[in-house]
Amino acid sequence: KISMPQSQVEPARLADGIWHKARIAPAGNPDQVIIDGAMVVRDGLIAWIGSEAELPDEFRQAGLAGLAYHDAGNRWITPGLIDCHTHLVYGGNRADEFAMRLAGASYEEIARSGGGIVSTVRATRLADEDSLFRQSARRLEALLAEGVTTIEIKSGYGLDLHTERKMLRVARRLDASYPVTVYTTFLGAHALPPEYQGRADDYIRLVCDQMLPALHAEGLIDAVDVFCENIGFSVAQSEQVFIAAGKLGLPVKMHAEQLSNIGATQLAARYKALSVDHLEHLNEADVVEMQQNGTVAVLLPGAYYFIRETKQPPLELLRRYRIPVAISTDSNPGTSPSTSLLLMLNMSCTLFRMTVAEALMGVSANAALALGKADRHGLLAAGRAADFVLWSVESLAELAYWSGLNPCSAIVRGGRFSTV
Ligand code: NIG
Ligand code: FE
């Protein structure tokens, strides 16, 4: 069990000192590791990292003078994991819809008949802020227990100013209450709210002219996302949202090529999107555009699995053009009711045939890139925040190998222990 919200208990124990007898993968990449590694943690930061034999004298002396030693027992250390695409904050769940899909209805059919995203919108509008916080906190706790220290959370189940604000406030409150860094994404253009039926352009105007500027002014938005799809918003409507985001200096990203290809990635890349996400229907022209604009691919094997998609994202193309690939839970009630990033590692290997190294980079260095925060997360280096995880495994491949076993044995975030 992860520690309760930090504000309600005394501050977590400091992890300051010399971590040694560790095997360290500083960028999460199992092909670039430090065997016999050591890491000095001081004041929330990594003061030094390298092979223990090269530990500078000043730290050796500090060790003799009483600076704590933490024996890692030859366990592995990676950066804290990053879940770069989630819809973690929402009311209710959609287990009933799951049963309908098992009886033969498709995700699109359910969405078109007034279920899907819109049914979660109803539940989210009804939940008050405290209830929404509690419902979301237990999902966050599950993610954190597996070593997640950074997470992105989207709005998009409010679709009106009041409820989008409520969702983003809950996301900020989770950041303040738990040992995790939350980046918020405004996804007002996730679905058409029932009251705007037949008036999608009017709704997009509301998103661009009112919701976005107001929530940005309240400091609630770190990035802007759009669901560009036949059952979502058109390329032209998505572009309006990107233009509005650009005016406020906010980075953009896109739910793209999930169910069909209507040109979402092309548009997103031209607007220098941080990432395009899902991508089962991505083609080569899209990948070329991504490469030219430095757009990261985010693959979501949990959604692929849960809606029993059969079209695979084109991994070979992404490799050929050297596109950084991130992996995420897409944690949401409709297409990926999952709170396990480790299971996503497993699925990205078994379902998408990613290598273990690709999968691990996908939840560390490449996930940081997808958030536009590679300068702050996904790498253990001197001067960086001490956000790392100690794993009780023989080899890092085990992180993608087990399903259900949690080999996480300690989490340090901002230089303090998160108790698991
Ligand atoms: O990432 N594709 C759109 N949004 C979510 C699903 C949302 C829902 O069904 O509630 C996704 O798959
Ligand atoms: Fe999503």
XYZ file of C-alpha atoms and ligand atoms in Angstrom, residues 85 87 94 107 116-117 120 157 190 227 255 258 278 300 303 330 332-335, ligand 1:
32
model
C -1.143 9.474 -21.152
C -7.587 9.881 -18.094
C -18.267 1.416 -17.460
C -16.855 0.631 -29.064
C -19.225 5.611 -24.168
C -17.435 8.807 -23.205
C -18.703 8.937 -18.035
C -15.124 14.012 -19.046
C -12.765 14.800 -26.269
C -9.602 13.435 -29.928
C -5.431 11.213 -29.871
C -6.951 5.095 -33.144
C -2.726 5.391 -30.124
C -1.357 2.347 -25.661
C -6.637 0.168 -25.135
C -4.298 5.348 -21.185
C -9.694 5.385 -18.597
C -13.106 3.793 -17.990
C -13.952 3.007 -21.619
C -10.979 1.568 -23.446
O -7.860 7.182 -25.073
N -10.069 7.775 -27.537
C -10.584 8.546 -26.766
N -10.404 8.598 -25.457
C -10.102 7.488 -24.632
C -11.283 6.662 -24.345
C -12.233 7.401 -23.553
C -13.429 6.617 -23.109
O -13.896 5.692 -23.804
O -13.894 6.977 -22.024
C -8.951 6.676 -25.165
O -9.102 5.552 -25.677
